[in-house]
mmCIF file of C-alpha atoms in Angstrom:
data_model
loop_
_atom_site.group_PDB
_atom_site.id
_atom_site.type_symbol
_atom_site.label_atom_id
_atom_site.label_comp_id
_atom_site.label_asym_id
_atom_site.label_seq_id
_atom_site.Cartn_x
_atom_site.Cartn_y
_atom_site.Cartn_z
ATOM 1 C CA SER C 6 14.152 7.247 -6.724
ATOM 2 C CA GLN C 7 13.097 7.007 -3.614
ATOM 3 C CA THR C 8 14.676 3.483 -1.437
ATOM 4 C CA ILE C 9 12.995 2.798 1.727
ATOM 5 C CA HIS C 10 14.987 0.288 3.928
ATOM 6 C CA GLN C 11 13.551 -1.200 6.478
ATOM 7 C CA TRP C 12 14.766 -3.928 9.460
ATOM 8 C CA PRO C 13 14.307 -6.142 10.897
ATOM 9 C CA ALA C 14 13.347 -8.446 7.700
ATOM 10 C CA THR C 15 12.155 -10.936 10.512
ATOM 11 C CA LEU C 16 11.400 -11.017 13.667
ATOM 12 C CA VAL C 17 9.679 -13.204 16.432
ATOM 13 C CA GLN C 18 8.593 -11.360 20.087
ATOM 14 C CA PRO C 19 7.433 -13.380 23.242
ATOM 15 C CA VAL C 20 3.756 -11.010 24.396
ATOM 16 C CA GLY C 21 4.407 -8.223 26.622
ATOM 17 C CA SER C 22 8.051 -7.593 25.013
ATOM 18 C CA PRO C 23 9.128 -4.746 23.029
ATOM 19 C CA LEU C 24 8.938 -3.154 19.863
ATOM 20 C CA SER C 25 11.314 -1.013 17.671
ATOM 21 C CA LEU C 26 10.922 -1.565 14.507
ATOM 22 C CA GLU C 27 13.475 1.214 12.143
ATOM 23 C CA CYS C 28 12.591 2.263 8.395
ATOM 24 C CA THR C 29 15.518 4.531 6.676
ATOM 25 C CA VAL C 30 14.828 6.530 3.086
ATOM 26 C CA GLU C 31 16.980 7.392 0.766
ATOM 27 C CA GLY C 32 16.830 9.232 -2.342
ATOM 28 C CA THR C 33 14.521 12.630 -1.771
ATOM 29 C CA SER C 34 14.516 14.927 1.881
ATOM 30 C CA ASN C 35 11.754 16.024 3.721
ATOM 31 C CA PRO C 36 10.221 12.815 2.878
ATOM 32 C CA ASN C 37 5.941 12.008 4.089
ATOM 33 C CA LEU C 38 6.332 8.511 5.531
ATOM 34 C CA TYR C 39 3.824 6.116 6.877
ATOM 35 C CA TRP C 40 3.766 2.816 8.585
ATOM 36 C CA TYR C 41 1.400 0.323 7.183
ATOM 37 C CA ARG C 42 0.447 -2.833 9.337
ATOM 38 C CA GLN C 43 -1.116 -5.733 7.497
ATOM 39 C CA ALA C 44 -2.626 -9.090 8.981
ATOM 40 C CA ALA C 45 -1.895 -11.944 7.463
ATOM 41 C CA GLY C 46 -3.956 -12.618 4.077
ATOM 42 C CA ARG C 47 -5.701 -8.865 4.475
ATOM 43 C CA GLY C 48 -5.261 -5.472 4.030
ATOM 44 C CA LEU C 49 -3.432 -2.474 4.335
ATOM 45 C CA GLN C 50 -3.596 -0.654 7.870
ATOM 46 C CA LEU C 51 -2.707 3.052 8.385
ATOM 47 C CA LEU C 52 -0.906 3.247 11.528
ATOM 48 C CA PHE C 53 0.826 5.896 11.878
ATOM 49 C CA TYR C 54 2.315 8.891 9.526
ATOM 50 C CA SER C 55 4.018 12.247 9.375
ATOM 51 C CA VAL C 56 5.197 15.556 7.922
ATOM 52 C CA GLY C 57 7.922 16.046 9.480
ATOM 53 C CA ILE C 58 10.365 16.312 11.691
ATOM 54 C CA GLY C 59 9.546 14.718 15.114
ATOM 55 C CA GLN C 60 5.791 15.287 13.183
ATOM 56 C CA ILE C 61 3.483 12.482 13.563
ATOM 57 C CA SER C 62 -0.618 11.556 13.619
ATOM 58 C CA SER C 63 -2.216 8.681 14.599
ATOM 59 C CA GLU C 64 -4.310 6.994 12.467
ATOM 60 C CA VAL C 65 -6.081 4.101 14.900
ATOM 61 C CA PRO C 66 -5.203 3.908 18.586
ATOM 62 C CA GLN C 67 -3.555 1.311 19.990
ATOM 63 C CA ASN C 68 -0.876 0.257 21.713
ATOM 64 C CA LEU C 69 1.876 1.500 19.034
ATOM 65 C CA SER C 70 3.625 4.580 18.766
ATOM 66 C CA ALA C 71 5.253 6.389 16.044
ATOM 67 C CA SER C 72 8.655 8.325 15.860
ATOM 68 C CA ARG C 73 10.659 10.399 13.530
ATOM 69 C CA PRO C 74 13.940 11.905 14.702
ATOM 70 C CA GLN C 75 15.319 12.773 11.686
ATOM 71 C CA ASP C 76 14.334 14.208 8.498
ATOM 72 C CA ARG C 77 14.357 10.500 6.452
ATOM 73 C CA GLN C 78 14.029 8.158 9.766
ATOM 74 C CA PHE C 79 11.182 6.403 10.673
ATOM 75 C CA ILE C 80 10.568 4.753 14.079
ATOM 76 C CA LEU C 81 7.670 2.409 15.527
ATOM 77 C CA SER C 82 7.323 1.446 19.089
ATOM 78 C CA SER C 83 5.151 -0.335 21.736
ATOM 79 C CA LYS C 84 6.389 -0.940 25.006
ATOM 80 C CA LYS C 85 4.261 -4.363 24.913
ATOM 81 C CA LEU C 86 3.095 -5.763 22.060
ATOM 82 C CA LEU C 87 0.227 -7.740 21.788
ATOM 83 C CA LEU C 88 -0.279 -10.956 19.897
ATOM 84 C CA SER C 89 -2.668 -9.310 17.741
ATOM 85 C CA ASP C 90 0.567 -6.765 17.225
ATOM 86 C CA SER C 91 1.113 -9.795 14.957
ATOM 87 C CA GLY C 92 1.604 -9.030 10.888
ATOM 88 C CA PHE C 93 3.741 -7.354 8.039
ATOM 89 C CA TYR C 94 4.925 -3.876 8.526
ATOM 90 C CA LEU C 95 5.178 -1.387 5.308
ATOM 91 C CA CYS C 96 7.176 1.975 5.604
ATOM 92 C CA ALA C 97 6.189 4.372 2.838
ATOM 93 C CA CYS C 98 7.084 7.409 1.343
ATOM 94 C CA THR C 99 5.379 9.605 -0.898
ATOM 95 C CA GLY C 100 6.607 10.809 -4.857
ATOM 96 C CA PRO C 101 4.906 12.933 -6.264
ATOM 97 C CA TYR C 102 1.891 11.648 -7.216
ATOM 98 C CA GLU C 103 2.676 7.532 -6.172
ATOM 99 C CA GLN C 104 3.786 5.807 -2.898
ATOM 100 C CA TYR C 105 6.740 3.478 -2.462
ATOM 101 C CA PHE C 106 6.585 0.837 -0.328
ATOM 102 C CA GLY C 107 10.136 -0.551 1.520
ATOM 103 C CA PRO C 108 10.836 -4.093 1.653
ATOM 104 C CA GLY C 109 8.725 -5.289 5.306
ATOM 105 C CA THR C 110 8.986 -6.430 8.490
ATOM 106 C CA ARG C 111 7.423 -9.554 8.989
ATOM 107 C CA LEU C 112 6.631 -10.071 12.900
ATOM 108 C CA THR C 113 5.519 -12.752 14.525
ATOM 109 C CA VAL C 114 4.057 -12.417 18.960
ATOM 110 C CA THR C 115 3.674 -15.437 20.810
ATOM 111 C CA GLY Y 23 -11.691 12.442 4.341
ATOM 112 C CA GLU Y 24 -10.744 9.874 1.204
ATOM 113 C CA ASN Y 25 -12.470 6.316 0.855
ATOM 114 C CA VAL Y 26 -11.427 3.544 -1.573
ATOM 115 C CA GLU Y 27 -13.506 1.110 -2.023
ATOM 116 C CA GLN Y 28 -12.956 -2.736 -4.372
ATOM 117 C CA HIS Y 29 -14.164 -5.496 -5.166
ATOM 118 C CA PRO Y 30 -14.524 -8.277 -5.566
ATOM 119 C CA SER Y 31 -12.246 -9.120 -2.469
ATOM 120 C CA THR Y 32 -12.118 -12.975 -4.052
ATOM 121 C CA LEU Y 33 -10.959 -13.394 -8.032
ATOM 122 C CA SER Y 34 -11.055 -16.430 -9.074
ATOM 123 C CA VAL Y 35 -11.198 -16.860 -12.807
ATOM 124 C CA GLN Y 36 -9.490 -19.400 -15.945
ATOM 125 C CA GLU Y 37 -6.295 -19.162 -17.506
ATOM 126 C CA GLY Y 38 -6.687 -16.738 -20.393
ATOM 127 C CA ASP Y 39 -9.456 -15.401 -19.215
ATOM 128 C CA SER Y 40 -10.731 -11.689 -18.342
ATOM 129 C CA ALA Y 41 -10.652 -9.900 -15.034
ATOM 130 C CA VAL Y 42 -11.857 -7.151 -14.238
ATOM 131 C CA ILE Y 43 -11.308 -5.017 -10.366
ATOM 132 C CA LYS Y 44 -13.949 -1.898 -9.566
ATOM 133 C CA CYS Y 45 -13.031 0.218 -7.527
ATOM 134 C CA THR Y 46 -15.464 3.736 -6.169
ATOM 135 C CA TYR Y 47 -13.975 6.527 -4.231
ATOM 136 C CA SER Y 48 -15.993 9.374 -2.543
ATOM 137 C CA ASP Y 49 -13.628 12.609 -2.842
ATOM 138 C CA SER Y 50 -13.677 14.712 -5.935
ATOM 139 C CA ALA Y 51 -10.585 16.481 -5.027
ATOM 140 C CA SER Y 52 -8.552 13.066 -5.272
ATOM 141 C CA ASN Y 53 -7.082 12.840 -9.530
ATOM 142 C CA TYR Y 54 -4.952 10.040 -9.465
ATOM 143 C CA PHE Y 55 -5.591 6.507 -9.205
ATOM 144 C CA PRO Y 56 -3.059 3.814 -8.676
ATOM 145 C CA TRP Y 57 -2.976 0.378 -8.821
ATOM 146 C CA TYR Y 58 -1.086 -2.285 -7.133
ATOM 147 C CA LYS Y 59 0.235 -5.858 -7.344
ATOM 148 C CA GLN Y 60 1.759 -7.649 -4.468
ATOM 149 C CA GLU Y 61 2.799 -11.618 -4.595
ATOM 150 C CA LEU Y 62 2.856 -13.286 -1.800
ATOM 151 C CA GLY Y 63 4.810 -12.462 1.141
ATOM 152 C CA LYS Y 64 6.312 -8.445 -0.387
ATOM 153 C CA ARG Y 65 5.697 -5.144 -0.484
ATOM 154 C CA PRO Y 66 2.926 -4.063 -2.978
ATOM 155 C CA GLN Y 67 4.643 -3.002 -6.550
ATOM 156 C CA LEU Y 68 3.303 -0.420 -9.515
ATOM 157 C CA ILE Y 69 2.437 -1.169 -12.328
ATOM 158 C CA ILE Y 70 0.098 1.291 -13.246
ATOM 159 C CA ASP Y 71 -1.588 4.212 -12.679
ATOM 160 C CA ILE Y 72 -4.245 6.898 -15.003
ATOM 161 C CA ARG Y 73 -4.469 10.456 -14.135
ATOM 162 C CA SER Y 74 -7.865 12.139 -13.398
ATOM 163 C CA ASN Y 75 -6.971 13.741 -17.543
ATOM 164 C CA VAL Y 76 -6.951 10.826 -19.315
ATOM 165 C CA GLY Y 77 -10.374 8.775 -19.750
ATOM 166 C CA GLU Y 78 -7.842 4.903 -19.994
ATOM 167 C CA LYS Y 79 -5.369 3.726 -20.337
ATOM 168 C CA LYS Y 80 -3.734 0.899 -22.066
ATOM 169 C CA ASP Y 81 -0.372 -1.672 -20.905
ATOM 170 C CA GLN Y 82 -0.101 -5.181 -22.113
ATOM 171 C CA ARG Y 83 -1.952 -6.834 -20.501
ATOM 172 C CA ILE Y 84 -3.494 -4.373 -18.449
ATOM 173 C CA ALA Y 85 -5.930 -1.754 -18.574
ATOM 174 C CA VAL Y 86 -7.711 0.936 -16.369
ATOM 175 C CA THR Y 87 -10.044 2.962 -17.274
ATOM 176 C CA LEU Y 88 -11.934 6.586 -14.596
ATOM 177 C CA ASN Y 89 -14.676 7.650 -14.583
ATOM 178 C CA LYS Y 90 -14.495 10.952 -12.440
ATOM 179 C CA THR Y 91 -18.210 11.507 -13.112
ATOM 180 C CA ALA Y 92 -19.750 8.688 -11.663
ATOM 181 C CA LYS Y 93 -15.754 7.950 -8.938
ATOM 182 C CA HIS Y 94 -14.972 5.539 -10.363
ATOM 183 C CA PHE Y 95 -12.108 3.589 -12.114
ATOM 184 C CA SER Y 96 -11.732 -0.348 -12.915
ATOM 185 C CA LEU Y 97 -7.628 -3.032 -13.571
ATOM 186 C CA HIS Y 98 -8.738 -4.460 -16.618
ATOM 187 C CA ILE Y 99 -6.591 -7.737 -17.023
ATOM 188 C CA THR Y 100 -6.800 -9.554 -19.831
ATOM 189 C CA GLU Y 101 -5.165 -13.398 -21.204
ATOM 190 C CA THR Y 102 -4.784 -14.131 -17.329
ATOM 191 C CA GLN Y 103 -1.725 -16.180 -16.925
ATOM 192 C CA PRO Y 104 -0.197 -17.988 -13.117
ATOM 193 C CA GLU Y 105 1.772 -15.776 -12.278
ATOM 194 C CA ASP Y 106 -0.501 -12.478 -12.359
ATOM 195 C CA SER Y 107 -2.087 -14.706 -9.053
ATOM 196 C CA ALA Y 108 -1.925 -11.897 -6.888
ATOM 197 C CA VAL Y 109 -3.424 -8.840 -4.080
ATOM 198 C CA TYR Y 110 -4.326 -6.517 -6.404
ATOM 199 C CA PHE Y 111 -5.208 -2.984 -4.778
ATOM 200 C CA CYS Y 112 -7.180 0.172 -6.179
ATOM 201 C CA ALA Y 113 -5.962 4.078 -4.796
ATOM 202 C CA ALA Y 114 -6.934 7.392 -4.403
ATOM 203 C CA SER Y 115 -5.040 10.759 -4.213
ATOM 204 C CA THR Y 116 -5.087 13.822 -4.825
ATOM 205 C CA GLY Y 117 -1.034 13.304 -5.877
ATOM 206 C CA GLY Y 118 1.724 16.583 -4.527
ATOM 207 C CA TYR Y 119 3.341 13.821 -2.081
ATOM 208 C CA GLN Y 120 0.260 13.409 -0.194
ATOM 209 C CA LYS Y 121 -1.927 10.428 1.435
ATOM 210 C CA VAL Y 122 -2.484 7.935 -0.943
ATOM 211 C CA THR Y 123 -6.224 5.712 0.188
ATOM 212 C CA PHE Y 124 -6.740 1.626 -0.112
ATOM 213 C CA GLY Y 125 -9.175 -0.728 -0.820
ATOM 214 C CA ILE Y 126 -9.355 -3.669 1.071
ATOM 215 C CA GLY Y 127 -7.941 -5.804 -1.951
ATOM 216 C CA THR Y 128 -8.518 -7.737 -4.445
ATOM 217 C CA LYS Y 129 -6.972 -11.231 -4.413
ATOM 218 C CA LEU Y 130 -6.748 -12.647 -7.769
ATOM 219 C CA GLN Y 131 -6.473 -16.263 -8.432
ATOM 220 C CA VAL Y 132 -5.862 -17.700 -12.730
ATOM 221 C CA ILE Y 133 -5.755 -21.228 -12.747
ATOM 222 C CA PRO Y 134 -4.339 -22.986 -14.754
#
């Protein structure tokens, strides 16, 4: 089965600073990959998904971007963080049916 | 695209009582309905799922029911325990590695 790695686990960044979160997947090839954000006490907001290298679909327009430079690598970036970017960022991939989640990165923008 | 509605958003029950969470979906092509449990600070984890060729599935104290005609499905937890306290998400998908659409989540509190 798939294993998803995310790093860093926690991050504190000032407003206006750049961001780079990384996700890698083991145990599968050509996975569909997803980035979700979860604000405190809220649901799962789908940010981006990718069906292959270089193929990115954006679900919500905002100051974030995503890239998929390799088959099992998915990166979430920002040039300038906003306070509203604080949250729990989850990388995920889909199996034949269910969706698997990585351990998440908790981002606090100060 | 698919739209999944979930209610209630919060639910408090006494330990030992039952809890029911209900969801509806919009896309008749959806045929896979998982439920996830998310404990505080952790990732969502699959706890049970049901496919469209099945009307009900049970695993110990949890059960899911599906009504494809009405496009709704439910999670039932019996004999609730404090460790059942968490946020529960329903979801719908067409399977085949496709995108999973989640409900907004239900925060369940089991009061000892």
